[in-house]
Structure formats: C-alpha cells, structure tokens
CSV table of C-alpha atoms in Angstrom, one decimal:
chain,number,residue,atom,x,y,z
C,1,MET,CA,291.8,276.1,183.7
C,2,ARG,CA,294.1,278.9,182.7
C,3,ARG,CA,295.7,281.0,185.4
C,4,VAL,CA,294.0,284.4,186.0
C,5,PRO,CA,296.2,287.3,187.1
C,6,ASP,CA,295.3,288.2,190.7
C,7,ALA,CA,296.9,289.8,193.8
C,8,ARG,CA,296.6,286.4,195.5
C,9,PRO,CA,298.8,283.8,193.9
C,10,GLY,CA,297.3,280.4,193.3
C,11,ARG,CA,293.7,281.7,192.6
C,12,ARG,CA,292.2,280.8,189.2
C,13,GLY,CA,289.0,281.5,187.3
C,14,ARG,CA,286.3,278.9,187.8
C,15,GLY,CA,284.1,278.2,184.8
C,16,GLY,CA,284.0,276.4,181.5
C,17,SER,CA,284.0,276.9,177.7
C,18,ALA,CA,281.4,277.5,175.1
C,19,HIS,CA,282.1,276.0,171.7
C,20,ARG,CA,280.6,276.6,168.3
C,21,HIS,CA,281.2,274.8,165.0
C,22,PRO,CA,280.4,277.5,162.5
C,23,GLY,CA,278.6,276.6,159.2
C,24,GLY,CA,279.8,273.0,159.0
C,25,GLY,CA,283.4,274.1,158.8
C,26,ARG,CA,286.3,272.2,160.5
C,27,ARG,CA,287.3,275.0,162.9
C,28,TRP,CA,285.7,275.5,166.4
C,29,ARG,CA,285.4,278.9,168.1
C,30,THR,CA,285.9,278.9,171.8
C,31,CYS,CA,284.9,281.4,174.4
C,32,ARG,CA,286.3,281.0,177.9
C,33,LEU,CA,283.9,281.9,180.7
C,34,ARG,CA,284.6,282.5,184.4
C,35,GLN,CA,281.8,282.1,186.9
C,36,GLY,CA,280.8,285.5,188.2
C,37,CYS,CA,279.2,284.6,191.5
C,38,LEU,CA,281.3,282.3,193.7
C,39,HIS,CA,280.3,280.3,196.8
C,40,SER,CA,282.5,281.2,199.8
C,41,SER,CA,284.4,277.9,199.5
C,42,GLU,CA,285.1,278.6,195.8
C,43,ALA,CA,286.3,282.1,196.5
C,44,ILE,CA,289.3,280.7,198.4
C,45,ARG,CA,290.7,279.3,195.2
C,46,PHE,CA,289.1,281.2,192.4
C,47,VAL,CA,288.5,284.7,191.2
C,48,PRO,CA,285.1,285.8,189.8
C,49,GLY,CA,284.6,286.6,186.2
C,50,GLU,CA,282.6,289.3,184.5
C,51,PRO,CA,279.3,288.9,182.6
C,52,THR,CA,279.8,287.5,179.1
C,53,VAL,CA,277.8,287.5,176.0
C,54,LEU,CA,278.6,285.3,173.0
C,55,GLU,CA,277.1,285.8,169.5
C,56,VAL,CA,276.0,282.7,167.7
C,57,ASP,CA,274.3,282.9,164.3
C,58,GLY,CA,273.1,286.4,165.1
C,59,TRP,CA,271.8,285.5,168.6
C,60,ARG,CA,273.4,287.2,171.6
C,61,LEU,CA,273.6,284.6,174.4
C,62,GLY,CA,274.4,285.7,177.9
C,63,LEU,CA,276.5,283.0,179.7
C,64,ALA,CA,276.2,281.8,183.3
C,65,VAL,CA,277.7,279.1,185.4
C,66,CYS,CA,275.6,277.5,188.1
C,67,ARG,CA,275.3,279.9,191.1
C,68,ASP,CA,275.3,282.9,188.7
C,69,THR,CA,271.7,282.0,187.9
C,70,GLY,CA,270.6,282.5,191.5
C,71,ILE,CA,271.9,286.0,191.7
C,72,PRO,CA,269.5,288.4,189.9
C,73,GLU,CA,272.3,291.0,189.6
C,74,HIS,CA,274.3,288.7,187.4
C,75,ALA,CA,271.4,288.3,184.9
C,76,ALA,CA,270.8,292.1,185.0
C,77,ARG,CA,274.5,292.9,184.4
C,78,THR,CA,274.6,290.3,181.5
C,79,ALA,CA,271.3,291.7,180.0
C,80,ALA,CA,272.9,295.2,180.1
C,81,LEU,CA,275.4,293.9,177.5
C,82,GLY,CA,272.5,293.1,175.2
C,83,MET,CA,271.3,289.5,175.1
C,84,ASP,CA,268.6,287.5,173.3
C,85,GLY,CA,269.0,284.5,175.6
C,86,TYR,CA,270.6,283.4,178.8
C,87,VAL,CA,272.3,280.0,178.9
C,88,ALA,CA,273.7,278.2,181.9
C,89,GLY,CA,275.3,275.0,183.0
C,90,VAL,CA,274.0,274.0,186.5
C,91,VAL,CA,274.2,271.2,189.0
C,92,HIS,CA,271.6,270.8,191.8
C,93,ALA,CA,270.9,268.0,194.2
C,94,ASP,CA,267.8,265.9,193.4
C,95,HIS,CA,265.7,267.6,196.1
C,96,GLU,CA,266.5,271.0,194.4
C,97,ALA,CA,265.0,269.9,191.1
C,98,GLU,CA,262.8,273.0,190.7
C,99,VAL,CA,265.5,275.5,191.5
C,100,HIS,CA,266.8,276.1,188.0
C,101,GLY,CA,263.3,276.2,186.5
C,102,GLU,CA,262.3,278.9,189.0
C,103,ARG,CA,265.5,280.9,188.2
C,104,ALA,CA,264.9,280.5,184.4
C,105,ARG,CA,261.4,281.8,184.7
C,106,ARG,CA,262.6,284.8,186.7
C,107,VAL,CA,265.3,285.7,184.2
C,108,ALA,CA,262.8,285.4,181.3
C,109,ALA,CA,260.2,287.6,183.2
C,110,ASP,CA,262.8,290.2,184.2
C,111,HIS,CA,264.6,290.5,180.9
C,112,GLY,CA,262.2,289.2,178.2
C,113,VAL,CA,264.8,286.6,176.9
C,114,TRP,CA,264.9,282.9,176.2
C,115,VAL,CA,266.6,280.8,178.9
C,116,ALA,CA,268.3,277.4,178.6
C,117,THR,CA,269.8,275.4,181.3
C,118,ALA,CA,271.9,272.3,181.0
C,119,ALA,CA,271.4,270.6,184.3
C,120,PHE,CA,273.8,267.8,185.3
C,121,ALA,CA,272.1,264.4,185.5
C,122,GLY,CA,273.6,261.4,187.3
C,123,PRO,CA,276.1,261.2,190.2
C,124,THR,CA,279.0,263.5,190.5
C,125,GLY,CA,281.5,264.4,193.2
C,126,GLY,CA,281.4,267.2,195.6
C,127,GLY,CA,278.4,265.9,197.6
C,128,PHE,CA,276.1,265.5,194.6
C,129,ASP,CA,275.5,261.7,194.7
C,130,ARG,CA,272.0,262.3,193.3
C,131,THR,CA,271.6,265.3,191.0
C,132,SER,CA,268.4,266.9,189.7
C,133,GLY,CA,268.8,266.6,185.9
C,134,ARG,CA,265.8,268.3,184.2
C,135,SER,CA,267.5,270.5,181.7
C,136,GLY,CA,265.2,272.9,180.0
C,137,ILE,CA,264.5,275.7,177.5
C,138,TRP,CA,262.1,278.5,178.4
C,139,SER,CA,260.6,281.1,176.1
C,140,ALA,CA,260.9,284.8,176.7
C,141,ASP,CA,257.4,284.5,178.2
C,142,GLY,CA,258.7,282.0,180.8
C,143,GLU,CA,257.0,279.0,179.3
C,144,LEU,CA,258.9,275.7,179.4
C,145,ILE,CA,259.3,274.8,175.7
C,146,ALA,CA,261.4,271.6,176.0
C,147,GLY,CA,262.8,269.7,179.0
C,148,THR,CA,264.5,266.5,180.0
C,149,GLY,CA,264.0,264.1,182.9
C,150,THR,CA,266.5,263.0,185.5
C,151,ALA,CA,268.4,260.5,183.4
C,152,PRO,CA,271.8,261.2,181.8
C,153,ASP,CA,272.0,261.5,178.0
C,154,GLU,CA,268.5,263.1,177.6
C,155,ILE,CA,268.4,266.1,175.3
C,156,ALA,CA,266.1,269.1,175.2
C,157,ARG,CA,265.8,270.9,171.8
C,158,ALA,CA,263.9,273.9,170.7
C,159,VAL,CA,264.0,276.5,167.9
C,160,LEU,CA,264.4,280.0,169.2
C,161,VAL,CA,262.3,282.7,167.5
C,162,THR,CA,262.0,286.4,167.9
C-alpha cells in the first residue's frame, strides 16, 4: 500500500484497488480505495479514507471495503456523491454468513441502488479459518439476483438495468 500523509508517521491507508479494462483495450484503469470505517485494531496502523465513486461504462459505483458496509453513514456519504450501485469486498467468518446479505438489502432499501459483494471464500489469516463465502448481487429492490455458495472460485453474474 502506498503511504498516506498523516500526522502520525507509519500509518497507511487500508484498502484495495478497483480495476477496469476499457473496451477491450490493452490499458487498465486503476482506482485506489482506502477503507473508510476502521476497526480499533486497524486504526493503530491505518488512516481512514473518504467515500469513493468510480464510473464504469456510465454506471457510478460506490466503493466499500468490508466494515464500511456495516456503517450506514458510509453508504449515505457515498450515495451523496451520486451512485447507481454499491460494491464491496468483504470477509466474514462462516457463522456470519448472512451479515453481508443483510447489509446489502439495507443499502438497496435506503438508497435505491444495486449492491454487489465479493465475499471471501476459503481459509485466510487473521482468525478467519472458515469464511462465509456467499458473494451476491442484489437489485435496487433488495432482491438477490445472483449469488455463490461457500466454495472458492464460484462466480455471481448479473446484468444491471435501470
């Protein structure tokens, strides 16, 4: 991760990247995203980012990282930037399998937007020996349009319409 200027040396932004390969070309566009809502253990080493919207093929997609989805204010601040959809990468333990679906339905209901979550499936570090998987895509009405199971390498696909 790239260093983020801050009054406290050694703190960085926590987040990821969103990539788009436009129109079959050879160049990728990249948008750096910093998680906005940090857990207390993350706040020791990272600084929070601001809500971000990325435009892809005319769709304005609000971006979220994991805990951001559980903070209604994050979705509201992102929606205030004008978004057609809210997309997030999340990781939950297997006993929390319904958490990101509940959050997705709340965001859809509160803001009338499509919601997509890419939920980690399989074991990972940091106390997540068994993760929930179950990525999904919800319509602006909160209906699950496509979803995956708990196995790694499953893909959910849907065509977003206005």
